[in-house]
Amino acid sequence: SKGDIMLLIDAINETPGQGYVRYDELLYALRGELNARRKAMVLKAYAVFDKTGDGIVDFDDIKKAYDPSFHPDVKSGKKSPDQALTTWLAIFEGAVKDGKVTKEEFLDYYSNISASIDNDDYFELMIRNSWHISGGSGQSANTSNLRVLVIFRDGTQDVVALENDIGVDPHDHRTIVGMLRKQGFSNVAKVRTMH
């Protein structure tokens, strides 16, 4: 009945009595929990985000790792670099706006995103590419990490994707070679990037 529908709408709405429900509120009410695969990917992304590993992402975490100088508002002078980082951090915060993002808030944010993505492979790809998490297979394989041409001491060559490459300057070959060594490539003579 119409009365039952109105009761349902009021139960979903943050403000009862409106007579309608916004799409995002409906998704939030219907979304359910992240499945195990999606939750594991979101937790991998949080590990990238939480540079100190203390379970809280704050301004200091992101200031050390992310360069906002290319943000359009920073380039145009509308925002300072610190304002751009603060705005970005606030996207992931929940109801409590305290300048910190907990693992639970991050999971909640991606639970909302997950509600509108029906394919697990696509969700994994989106997380991997957004947070530069290497790996994945098939449709879920990462496509955003920096690829470099590695020239080995024996003259052979291979294109290799860098792991954990967020914030890496593609012109900093010394850092790239160090990262490749951490990935198990010990006989690197030089690298070339397309940047």
PDB file of C-alpha atoms in Angstrom, residues 82-149:
ATOM      1  CA  ASP A  82      47.623  22.016   1.820  1.00  0.00           C
ATOM      2  CA  GLN A  83      43.989  22.938   1.119  1.00  0.00           C
ATOM      3  CA  ALA A  84      43.880  20.485  -1.797  1.00  0.00           C
ATOM      4  CA  LEU A  85      45.252  17.681   0.391  1.00  0.00           C
ATOM      5  CA  THR A  86      42.818  18.480   3.205  1.00  0.00           C
ATOM      6  CA  THR A  87      39.886  18.450   0.767  1.00  0.00           C
ATOM      7  CA  TRP A  88      41.020  15.113  -0.646  1.00  0.00           C
ATOM      8  CA  LEU A  89      41.417  13.591   2.819  1.00  0.00           C
ATOM      9  CA  ALA A  90      37.916  14.757   3.797  1.00  0.00           C
ATOM     10  CA  ILE A  91      36.373  12.702   0.962  1.00  0.00           C
ATOM     11  CA  PHE A  92      37.151   9.509   2.874  1.00  0.00           C
ATOM     12  CA  GLU A  93      36.073  10.716   6.315  1.00  0.00           C
ATOM     13  CA  GLY A  94      32.793   9.513   7.737  1.00  0.00           C
ATOM     14  CA  ALA A  95      30.381  11.533   9.837  1.00  0.00           C
ATOM     15  CA  VAL A  96      33.174  12.658  12.170  1.00  0.00           C
ATOM     16  CA  LYS A  97      35.199  15.340  10.384  1.00  0.00           C
ATOM     17  CA  ASP A  98      38.396  15.245  12.424  1.00  0.00           C
ATOM     18  CA  GLY A  99      41.058  15.256   9.704  1.00  0.00           C
ATOM     19  CA  LYS A 100      41.656  11.529  10.153  1.00  0.00           C
ATOM     20  CA  VAL A 101      40.516   8.503   8.186  1.00  0.00           C
ATOM     21  CA  THR A 102      40.187   5.228  10.049  1.00  0.00           C
ATOM     22  CA  LYS A 103      40.172   1.830   8.394  1.00  0.00           C
ATOM     23  CA  GLU A 104      36.444   1.595   9.190  1.00  0.00           C
ATOM     24  CA  GLU A 105      35.714   4.934   7.494  1.00  0.00           C
ATOM     25  CA  PHE A 106      37.707   3.848   4.440  1.00  0.00           C
ATOM     26  CA  LEU A 107      35.802   0.549   4.281  1.00  0.00           C
ATOM     27  CA  ASP A 108      32.518   2.448   4.615  1.00  0.00           C
ATOM     28  CA  TYR A 109      33.483   4.830   1.798  1.00  0.00           C
ATOM     29  CA  TYR A 110      34.275   1.942  -0.538  1.00  0.00           C
ATOM     30  CA  SER A 111      31.172   0.037   0.556  1.00  0.00           C
ATOM     31  CA  ASN A 112      29.189   2.935  -0.871  1.00  0.00           C
ATOM     32  CA  ILE A 113      31.199   2.858  -4.097  1.00  0.00           C
ATOM     33  CA  SER A 114      30.851  -0.929  -4.251  1.00  0.00           C
ATOM     34  CA  ALA A 115      27.061  -0.716  -4.160  1.00  0.00           C
ATOM     35  CA  SER A 116      27.019   0.706  -7.679  1.00  0.00           C
ATOM     36  CA  ILE A 117      29.569  -1.738  -9.179  1.00  0.00           C
ATOM     37  CA  ASP A 118      28.044  -5.139  -9.848  1.00  0.00           C
ATOM     38  CA  ASN A 119      31.158  -6.902 -11.161  1.00  0.00           C
ATOM     39  CA  ASP A 120      33.895  -8.038  -8.741  1.00  0.00           C
ATOM     40  CA  ASP A 121      36.562  -8.007 -11.467  1.00  0.00           C
ATOM     41  CA  TYR A 122      35.775  -4.398 -12.346  1.00  0.00           C
ATOM     42  CA  PHE A 123      35.748  -3.385  -8.665  1.00  0.00           C
ATOM     43  CA  GLU A 124      39.176  -4.983  -8.199  1.00  0.00           C
ATOM     44  CA  LEU A 125      40.520  -3.252 -11.307  1.00  0.00           C
ATOM     45  CA  MET A 126      39.177   0.102 -10.109  1.00  0.00           C
ATOM     46  CA  ILE A 127      40.866  -0.299  -6.721  1.00  0.00           C
ATOM     47  CA  ARG A 128      44.141  -1.592  -8.202  1.00  0.00           C
ATOM     48  CA  ASN A 129      44.369   1.268 -10.709  1.00  0.00           C
ATOM     49  CA  SER A 130      43.259   3.991  -8.290  1.00  0.00           C
ATOM     50  CA  TRP A 131      45.782   3.006  -5.628  1.00  0.00           C
ATOM     51  CA  HIS A 132      48.501   1.615  -7.954  1.00  0.00           C
ATOM     52  CA  ILE A 133      48.318  -1.870  -6.486  1.00  0.00           C
ATOM     53  CA  SER A 134      50.206  -4.158  -8.816  1.00  0.00           C
ATOM     54  CA  GLY A 135      48.971  -7.596  -9.786  1.00  0.00           C
ATOM     55  CA  GLY A 136      45.592  -8.969 -10.657  1.00  0.00           C
ATOM     56  CA  SER A 137      44.801 -11.255 -13.538  1.00  0.00           C
ATOM     57  CA  GLY A 138      42.541 -11.127 -16.560  1.00  0.00           C
ATOM     58  CA  GLN A 139      40.123  -8.219 -16.389  1.00  0.00           C
ATOM     59  CA  SER A 140      41.408  -7.331 -12.921  1.00  0.00           C
ATOM     60  CA  ALA A 141      45.055  -6.825 -13.953  1.00  0.00           C
ATOM     61  CA  ASN A 142      46.497  -3.460 -12.962  1.00  0.00           C
ATOM     62  CA  THR A 143      47.053  -1.072 -15.866  1.00  0.00           C
ATOM     63  CA  SER A 144      48.069   2.117 -14.046  1.00  0.00           C
ATOM     64  CA  ASN A 145      51.463   1.394 -12.508  1.00  0.00           C
ATOM     65  CA  LEU A 146      54.478   2.923 -14.182  1.00  0.00           C
ATOM     66  CA  ARG A 147      56.028   0.592 -16.724  1.00  0.00           C
ATOM     67  CA  VAL A 148      59.723   0.932 -17.442  1.00  0.00           C
ATOM     68  CA  LEU A 149      62.000  -0.601 -20.019  1.00  0.00           C
TER      69      LEU A 149
END
